[in-house]
């Protein structure tokens, strides 16, 4: 493979890489090579149609687009329009179903009494008082400070332990701050101003972003098999695991991966909603996705449905890493790698894997747009 014809080599065809590629080609008029070791573009946001049901399936787990950032929203609307889908989640615990995130309805149902917002706040404050004003030091303490121990042990502890394969006491408190707690009956999962699903699916977004004669795409290519052929003067955007880039010189970072178990059922509706979490620790999977409910506007047939059970576990080197575990030890290892990146000339690290950060899709796009403005354009103008 000859790299001399390209101005930029981008490793990874997910949102970070695709955004940089689109900007470089359409704004700067430079030639771009996008490579990915997978057989498709789109990274973890890739979606495809199930041949048995005709239902669009997010191959690597549910991807719900939402953002408070109007710049990101306007940018992505150049490549797709969005449905008015509003994400709502339910949780199963001991054969009972509750609304998530925790809201006034969840609290009333759990404690089996009707509570006003002020009464619910007082009850939760009383249960959260066990910390005695101590600043939370981990996920468990942060959760207890937000919702008290009974709700934490029911809805958060078991699910989190399964999801992260890590004791919640060892996880950073920042993870739980992503989950809102509401003292009203609003059961929307996200608070963001902009939310929806792409009308034509996620893969169509990437096809439109990368549709430029200046962009070439090479799939099924492992960057590490061809890295030695790329000139040190060439700009490289790397979005793979940062520890893999440096051949684990500072140690292995811990990642969480997911095993997906799809099943086609001969019925029209399995669970009545798109996502059902399972908080019981003795249930091996974390949640069940039923993809037909992500697109109620589509005229899907009603004879069959497809569900996917998700099983979370630690990633090994052969696995696809999805989420950084980010314990204190991981943070120290990452800082070593971050120092190494500063010594890499003409290489920009980005995306969830390249920066060891838990980035949502809109955050990856926002980071890519900023990286393009601050670093990539500067590379070609200096």
Short mmCIF file of C-alpha atoms in Angstrom, two decimals:
data_model
loop_
_atom_site.label_atom_id
_atom_site.label_comp_id
_atom_site.label_asym_id
_atom_site.label_seq_id
_atom_site.Cartn_x
_atom_site.Cartn_y
_atom_site.Cartn_z
CA UNK A 1 0.00 0.00 0.00
CA UNK A 2 1.41 3.37 -1.05
CA UNK A 3 0.89 6.27 1.35
CA UNK A 4 2.75 8.93 -0.62
CA UNK A 5 -0.42 10.06 -2.40
CA UNK A 6 -2.14 11.13 0.83
CA UNK A 7 -1.78 14.21 2.99
CA UNK A 8 -3.41 12.62 6.04
CA UNK A 9 -3.70 9.02 7.23
CA UNK A 10 -6.58 8.38 9.61
CA UNK A 11 -6.63 5.20 11.68
CA UNK A 12 -10.22 4.35 12.57
CA UNK A 13 -13.47 5.10 10.72
CA UNK A 14 -15.58 6.05 13.74
CA UNK A 15 -17.01 9.49 14.47
CA UNK A 16 -13.69 11.10 15.44
CA UNK A 17 -11.83 9.84 12.39
CA UNK A 18 -14.70 10.42 9.96
CA UNK A 19 -15.18 14.00 11.16
CA UNK A 20 -11.50 14.82 10.67
CA UNK A 21 -11.54 13.16 7.24
CA UNK A 22 -14.61 15.10 6.13
CA UNK A 23 -13.16 18.44 7.27
CA UNK A 24 -9.73 17.86 5.74
CA UNK A 25 -11.20 16.88 2.36
CA UNK A 26 -14.06 19.38 2.12
CA UNK A 27 -12.49 22.35 3.91
CA UNK A 28 -8.79 22.04 3.01
CA UNK A 29 -9.02 20.06 -0.21
CA UNK A 30 -6.39 17.60 0.98
CA UNK A 31 -6.20 13.90 0.15
CA UNK A 32 -7.16 11.55 2.97
CA UNK A 33 -6.74 7.84 3.58
CA UNK A 34 -9.06 6.31 6.17
CA UNK A 35 -8.16 2.80 7.27
CA UNK A 36 -9.95 0.47 9.64
CA UNK A 37 -9.23 -3.12 10.61
CA UNK A 38 -12.95 -3.86 10.58
CA UNK A 39 -14.84 -4.69 7.42
CA UNK A 40 -17.03 -1.58 7.61
CA UNK A 41 -16.98 2.14 8.33
CA UNK A 42 -18.72 3.70 11.32
CA UNK A 43 -16.76 2.23 14.20
CA UNK A 44 -18.96 1.21 17.10
CA UNK A 45 -21.83 3.31 15.70
CA UNK A 46 -22.19 1.03 12.68
CA UNK A 47 -25.72 -0.21 12.03
CA UNK A 48 -27.08 -2.82 9.64
CA UNK A 49 -30.39 -4.40 8.71
CA UNK A 50 -31.24 -7.79 10.19
CA UNK A 51 -32.06 -9.98 7.15
CA UNK A 52 -34.64 -12.07 9.03
CA UNK A 53 -36.68 -9.19 10.45
CA UNK A 54 -35.81 -6.13 8.36
CA UNK A 55 -35.08 -4.25 11.59
CA UNK A 56 -32.09 -1.91 11.79
CA UNK A 57 -29.67 -3.20 14.43
CA UNK A 58 -26.86 -1.26 16.10
CA UNK A 59 -24.19 -3.94 15.81
CA UNK A 60 -22.15 -2.77 18.80
CA UNK A 61 -24.91 -1.87 21.24
CA UNK A 62 -27.52 0.85 21.43
CA UNK A 63 -26.38 4.23 20.12
CA UNK A 64 -28.65 7.10 21.14
CA UNK A 65 -27.71 10.46 19.76
CA UNK A 66 -28.13 13.43 22.09
CA UNK A 67 -26.21 16.63 22.68
CA UNK A 68 -26.48 20.05 24.34
CA UNK A 69 -24.04 21.40 21.74
CA UNK A 70 -25.77 23.26 18.90
CA UNK A 71 -22.53 23.32 16.85
CA UNK A 72 -22.30 19.53 16.90
CA UNK A 73 -26.03 19.20 16.19
CA UNK A 74 -25.85 21.57 13.23
CA UNK A 75 -22.74 19.85 11.91
CA UNK A 76 -24.28 16.38 11.96
CA UNK A 77 -27.50 17.66 10.40
CA UNK A 78 -25.49 18.28 7.23
CA UNK A 79 -25.39 14.52 6.79
CA UNK A 80 -28.69 13.32 8.23
CA UNK A 81 -32.04 14.36 9.58
CA UNK A 82 -33.22 13.02 12.92
CA UNK A 83 -36.38 11.43 14.24
CA UNK A 84 -38.04 12.78 17.38
CA UNK A 85 -37.10 9.66 19.36
CA UNK A 86 -36.75 10.30 23.11
CA UNK A 87 -34.87 7.61 24.97
CA UNK A 88 -36.57 5.98 27.95
CA UNK A 89 -35.17 3.08 29.95
CA UNK A 90 -36.72 0.62 32.36
CA UNK A 91 -35.06 -1.61 34.94
CA UNK A 92 -36.08 -5.07 36.07
CA UNK A 93 -35.35 -6.01 39.68
CA UNK A 94 -36.79 -9.09 41.37
CA UNK A 95 -39.48 -9.48 38.70
CA UNK A 96 -40.62 -5.86 39.10
CA UNK A 97 -40.13 -3.16 36.47
CA UNK A 98 -39.15 0.41 37.39
CA UNK A 99 -38.58 3.60 35.44
CA UNK A 100 -35.01 4.77 34.96
CA UNK A 101 -33.27 7.07 35.57
CA UNK A 102 -34.49 7.32 39.14
CA UNK A 103 -37.33 9.80 39.31
CA UNK A 104 -40.33 10.49 41.51
CA UNK A 105 -42.21 7.59 39.95
CA UNK A 106 -39.35 5.20 40.73
CA UNK A 107 -39.12 6.43 44.32
CA UNK A 108 -42.86 6.18 44.94
CA UNK A 109 -43.03 2.68 43.47
CA UNK A 110 -39.97 1.45 45.35
CA UNK A 111 -41.13 2.70 48.76
CA UNK A 112 -44.74 1.79 47.99
CA UNK A 113 -46.17 5.18 48.90
CA UNK A 114 -47.23 8.40 47.22
CA UNK A 115 -44.68 11.12 47.89
CA UNK A 116 -44.57 14.77 46.94
CA UNK A 117 -41.32 16.09 45.48
CA UNK A 118 -40.38 17.65 48.83
CA UNK A 119 -41.24 14.49 50.74
CA UNK A 120 -39.12 12.43 48.37
CA UNK A 121 -36.19 14.83 48.70
CA UNK A 122 -36.43 14.67 52.50
CA UNK A 123 -36.54 10.87 52.47
CA UNK A 124 -33.53 10.57 50.18
CA UNK A 125 -31.60 13.22 52.12
CA UNK A 126 -32.17 11.24 55.31
CA UNK A 127 -30.91 8.04 53.68
CA UNK A 128 -27.92 9.80 52.13
CA UNK A 129 -26.85 11.31 55.45
CA UNK A 130 -24.71 8.29 56.33
CA UNK A 131 -21.72 9.94 54.66
CA UNK A 132 -21.83 12.65 57.31
CA UNK A 133 -20.83 15.40 54.90
CA UNK A 134 -17.78 13.50 53.68
CA UNK A 135 -16.86 14.22 50.06
CA UNK A 136 -17.54 11.11 47.93
CA UNK A 137 -14.35 9.30 46.95
CA UNK A 138 -15.74 6.66 44.62
CA UNK A 139 -18.81 5.63 42.67
CA UNK A 140 -20.51 3.91 45.60
CA UNK A 141 -20.16 6.89 47.92
CA UNK A 142 -21.27 9.30 45.20
CA UNK A 143 -24.35 7.19 44.45
CA UNK A 144 -25.28 6.98 48.13
CA UNK A 145 -24.90 10.76 48.43
CA UNK A 146 -27.34 11.18 45.52
CA UNK A 147 -30.00 8.55 46.20
CA UNK A 148 -29.28 6.86 49.55
CA UNK A 149 -28.24 3.29 50.21
CA UNK A 150 -31.55 1.41 49.58
CA UNK A 151 -31.95 2.76 46.04
CA UNK A 152 -28.23 2.39 45.37
CA UNK A 153 -28.15 -1.26 46.43
CA UNK A 154 -31.25 -2.03 44.36
CA UNK A 155 -30.63 -0.23 41.11
CA UNK A 156 -26.96 0.71 40.94
CA UNK A 157 -24.64 -1.66 42.81
CA UNK A 158 -25.41 -4.93 41.04
CA UNK A 159 -25.85 -3.42 37.61
CA UNK A 160 -22.63 -1.43 37.90
CA UNK A 161 -20.64 -4.41 39.16
CA UNK A 162 -21.84 -6.45 36.17
CA UNK A 163 -21.32 -3.62 33.72
CA UNK A 164 -17.80 -2.69 34.80
CA UNK A 165 -16.64 -6.02 36.27
CA UNK A 166 -15.24 -3.89 39.06
CA UNK A 167 -16.30 -3.20 42.65
CA UNK A 168 -18.12 0.18 42.60
CA UNK A 169 -15.82 1.24 45.45
CA UNK A 170 -12.94 1.07 42.96
CA UNK A 171 -14.63 3.13 40.25
CA UNK A 172 -14.42 6.92 39.93
CA UNK A 173 -17.40 8.87 41.22
CA UNK A 174 -17.64 10.73 37.91
CA UNK A 175 -19.31 7.72 36.23
CA UNK A 176 -22.50 8.01 38.29
CA UNK A 177 -22.82 11.75 37.73
CA UNK A 178 -23.91 10.95 34.17
CA UNK A 179 -27.17 9.52 35.54
CA UNK A 180 -29.74 12.18 36.48
CA UNK A 181 -31.97 11.95 39.56
CA UNK A 182 -35.31 13.75 39.23
CA UNK A 183 -37.98 14.67 41.74
CA UNK A 184 -40.73 14.73 39.15
CA UNK A 185 -42.23 12.12 36.83
CA UNK A 186 -40.01 12.95 33.85
CA UNK A 187 -38.55 9.62 32.70
CA UNK A 188 -36.56 10.87 29.70
CA UNK A 189 -33.11 9.37 29.99
CA UNK A 190 -31.29 12.45 28.68
CA UNK A 191 -31.67 16.13 29.55
CA UNK A 192 -30.01 17.47 26.40
CA UNK A 193 -31.67 20.03 24.14
CA UNK A 194 -31.11 17.93 21.03
CA UNK A 195 -31.99 14.27 20.75
CA UNK A 196 -33.06 11.80 18.09
CA UNK A 197 -32.01 8.94 15.87
CA UNK A 198 -30.77 9.32 12.27
CA UNK A 199 -33.67 8.83 9.88
CA UNK A 200 -31.68 6.58 7.54
CA UNK A 201 -29.57 4.91 10.21
CA UNK A 202 -26.02 5.51 11.41
CA UNK A 203 -24.14 3.89 8.57
CA UNK A 204 -25.71 6.32 6.10
CA UNK A 205 -24.18 9.22 8.06
CA UNK A 206 -20.67 7.87 7.57
CA UNK A 207 -21.27 7.12 3.91
CA UNK A 208 -22.23 10.76 3.36
CA UNK A 209 -19.42 12.17 5.51
CA UNK A 210 -16.82 10.19 3.59
CA UNK A 211 -18.29 10.70 0.12
CA UNK A 212 -15.55 12.74 -1.48
CA UNK A 213 -13.15 11.82 -4.27
CA UNK A 214 -10.33 13.07 -2.05
CA UNK A 215 -11.10 10.38 0.56
CA UNK A 216 -10.02 6.78 0.07
CA UNK A 217 -11.17 4.06 2.45
CA UNK A 218 -9.24 0.86 3.12
CA UNK A 219 -11.06 -1.71 5.26
CA UNK A 220 -9.69 -4.87 6.82
CA UNK A 221 -6.31 -3.18 7.25
CA UNK A 222 -4.51 -3.24 10.59
CA UNK A 223 -2.51 -0.05 11.07
CA UNK A 224 0.23 -1.91 12.89
CA UNK A 225 0.83 -4.10 9.86
CA UNK A 226 1.57 -1.07 7.67
CA UNK A 227 2.83 1.56 10.10
CA UNK A 228 6.45 1.11 9.07
CA UNK A 229 5.51 2.10 5.50
CA UNK A 230 4.15 5.51 6.54
CA UNK A 231 6.57 8.43 6.39
CA UNK A 232 7.34 10.16 9.69
CA UNK A 233 6.50 13.42 7.94
CA UNK A 234 2.94 12.31 7.23
CA UNK A 235 0.15 13.50 9.52
CA UNK A 236 -1.49 10.54 11.25
CA UNK A 237 -4.74 10.67 13.22
CA UNK A 238 -4.81 7.65 15.52
CA UNK A 239 -8.05 6.60 17.21
CA UNK A 240 -7.14 3.09 18.39
CA UNK A 241 -6.20 2.02 21.92
CA UNK A 242 -3.41 4.23 23.17
CA UNK A 243 -1.64 1.43 25.06
CA UNK A 244 -1.57 -0.70 21.91
CA UNK A 245 0.07 2.15 19.97
CA UNK A 246 3.03 2.10 22.36
CA UNK A 247 3.07 -1.70 22.51
CA UNK A 248 2.01 -1.65 26.17
CA UNK A 249 5.33 -0.11 27.21
CA UNK A 250 3.83 1.47 30.34
CA UNK A 251 1.47 -1.42 31.08
CA UNK A 252 -1.98 -2.43 29.92
CA UNK A 253 -4.93 -0.14 30.47
CA UNK A 254 -8.12 -1.86 31.57
CA UNK A 255 -11.01 -1.78 29.14
CA UNK A 256 -14.52 -3.15 29.28
CA UNK A 257 -15.91 -5.05 26.35
CA UNK A 258 -19.37 -6.43 25.60
CA UNK A 259 -20.48 -9.78 24.23
CA UNK A 260 -23.69 -9.51 22.22
CA UNK A 261 -26.17 -12.38 22.04
CA UNK A 262 -28.77 -11.74 19.31
CA UNK A 263 -31.96 -13.77 19.06
CA UNK A 264 -34.76 -13.62 16.50
CA UNK A 265 -38.16 -14.43 18.00
CA UNK A 266 -41.37 -15.38 16.26
CA UNK A 267 -43.45 -12.61 17.81
CA UNK A 268 -44.03 -8.95 17.12
CA UNK A 269 -42.94 -7.44 20.42
CA UNK A 270 -40.81 -9.02 23.14
CA UNK A 271 -40.53 -6.40 25.90
CA UNK A 272 -42.52 -3.36 24.81
CA UNK A 273 -39.56 -0.97 24.98
CA UNK A 274 -36.14 -0.48 23.43
CA UNK A 275 -33.98 -1.06 26.53
CA UNK A 276 -34.63 -3.12 29.64
CA UNK A 277 -31.87 -3.15 32.26
CA UNK A 278 -31.47 -6.06 34.67
CA UNK A 279 -30.24 -4.93 38.08
CA UNK A 280 -30.26 -8.37 39.74
CA UNK A 281 -26.71 -9.56 40.30
CA UNK A 282 -27.70 -13.18 39.59
CA UNK A 283 -28.88 -12.29 36.07
CA UNK A 284 -25.73 -12.65 33.95
CA UNK A 285 -26.56 -10.05 31.30
CA UNK A 286 -26.85 -6.33 31.92
CA UNK A 287 -29.68 -5.47 29.56
CA UNK A 288 -31.83 -6.56 26.63
CA UNK A 289 -32.20 -4.37 23.56
CA UNK A 290 -35.17 -4.66 21.22
CA UNK A 291 -34.29 -2.59 18.19
CA UNK A 292 -37.71 -2.28 16.57
CA UNK A 293 -38.65 0.19 19.34
CA UNK A 294 -35.88 2.63 18.36
CA UNK A 295 -37.78 3.41 15.16
CA UNK A 296 -41.53 3.33 15.83
CA UNK A 297 -42.03 5.52 12.77
CA UNK A 298 -40.93 2.68 10.50
CA UNK A 299 -43.44 0.19 9.19
CA UNK A 300 -41.66 -2.94 10.42
CA UNK A 301 -43.40 -6.29 10.00
CA UNK A 302 -44.96 -7.72 13.19
CA UNK A 303 -44.29 -11.44 12.72
CA UNK A 304 -40.73 -11.42 14.05
CA UNK A 305 -38.55 -9.30 16.30
CA UNK A 306 -34.85 -9.31 17.15
CA UNK A 307 -33.48 -8.83 20.66
CA UNK A 308 -29.88 -8.62 21.84
CA UNK A 309 -28.65 -9.54 25.31
CA UNK A 310 -25.50 -7.76 26.47
CA UNK A 311 -22.85 -9.38 28.66
CA UNK A 312 -20.13 -7.11 29.99
CA UNK A 313 -16.61 -8.27 30.89
CA UNK A 314 -12.99 -7.18 30.97
CA UNK A 315 -11.42 -6.96 27.54
CA UNK A 316 -8.46 -9.06 26.60
CA UNK A 317 -6.02 -8.04 23.87
CA UNK A 318 -7.97 -9.95 21.21
CA UNK A 319 -11.25 -8.21 22.11
CA UNK A 320 -12.74 -4.94 20.96
CA UNK A 321 -12.29 -2.46 23.83
CA UNK A 322 -15.39 -0.30 24.35
CA UNK A 323 -15.10 1.57 27.64
CA UNK A 324 -12.14 2.62 29.78
CA UNK A 325 -12.45 1.25 33.32
CA UNK A 326 -10.41 4.20 34.56
CA UNK A 327 -9.42 3.17 38.07
CA UNK A 328 -6.77 5.20 39.88
CA UNK A 329 -4.12 2.76 38.66
CA UNK A 330 -5.39 3.20 35.09
CA UNK A 331 -5.17 6.97 35.42
CA UNK A 332 -1.52 6.72 36.44
CA UNK A 333 -0.75 4.42 33.50
CA UNK A 334 -2.56 6.73 31.09
CA UNK A 335 -0.52 9.73 32.27
CA UNK A 336 2.61 7.80 31.30
CA UNK A 337 1.19 7.24 27.83
CA UNK A 338 0.08 10.86 27.58
CA UNK A 339 3.68 11.90 28.22
CA UNK A 340 4.76 9.57 25.41
CA UNK A 341 2.31 11.14 22.96
CA UNK A 342 3.94 14.50 23.48
CA UNK A 343 7.10 13.06 21.97
CA UNK A 344 5.33 11.67 18.88
CA UNK A 345 5.74 14.08 15.97
CA UNK A 346 2.93 14.39 13.42
CA UNK A 347 0.62 12.00 15.29
CA UNK A 348 -2.66 13.16 16.86
CA UNK A 349 -4.44 10.85 19.28
CA UNK A 350 -8.21 11.07 19.45
CA UNK A 351 -11.47 9.32 20.17
CA UNK A 352 -12.49 7.25 23.15
CA UNK A 353 -9.71 4.71 22.73
CA UNK A 354 -6.97 7.13 21.77
CA UNK A 355 -7.55 9.39 24.77
CA UNK A 356 -8.79 6.81 27.30
CA UNK A 357 -11.92 8.83 27.97
CA UNK A 358 -15.57 7.88 28.16
CA UNK A 359 -16.84 9.90 25.20
CA UNK A 360 -20.39 9.89 23.90
CA UNK A 361 -20.86 10.27 20.16
CA UNK A 362 -21.50 14.00 20.33
CA UNK A 363 -18.42 14.48 22.49
CA UNK A 364 -16.27 12.58 20.00
CA UNK A 365 -17.57 14.77 17.17
CA UNK A 366 -17.04 17.94 19.21
CA UNK A 367 -13.51 16.88 20.11
CA UNK A 368 -12.78 16.12 16.45
CA UNK A 369 -14.03 19.51 15.28
CA UNK A 370 -11.85 21.22 17.90
CA UNK A 371 -8.85 19.07 17.00
CA UNK A 372 -9.33 19.95 13.36
CA UNK A 373 -9.48 23.70 14.05
CA UNK A 374 -6.64 23.80 16.58
CA UNK A 375 -4.19 21.14 15.39
CA UNK A 376 -4.91 19.79 11.91
CA UNK A 377 -5.33 23.14 10.16
CA UNK A 378 -2.25 24.41 11.93
CA UNK A 379 -0.26 21.45 10.59
CA UNK A 380 -1.01 22.48 6.99
CA UNK A 381 -0.58 26.23 7.48
CA UNK A 382 2.76 26.30 9.29
#
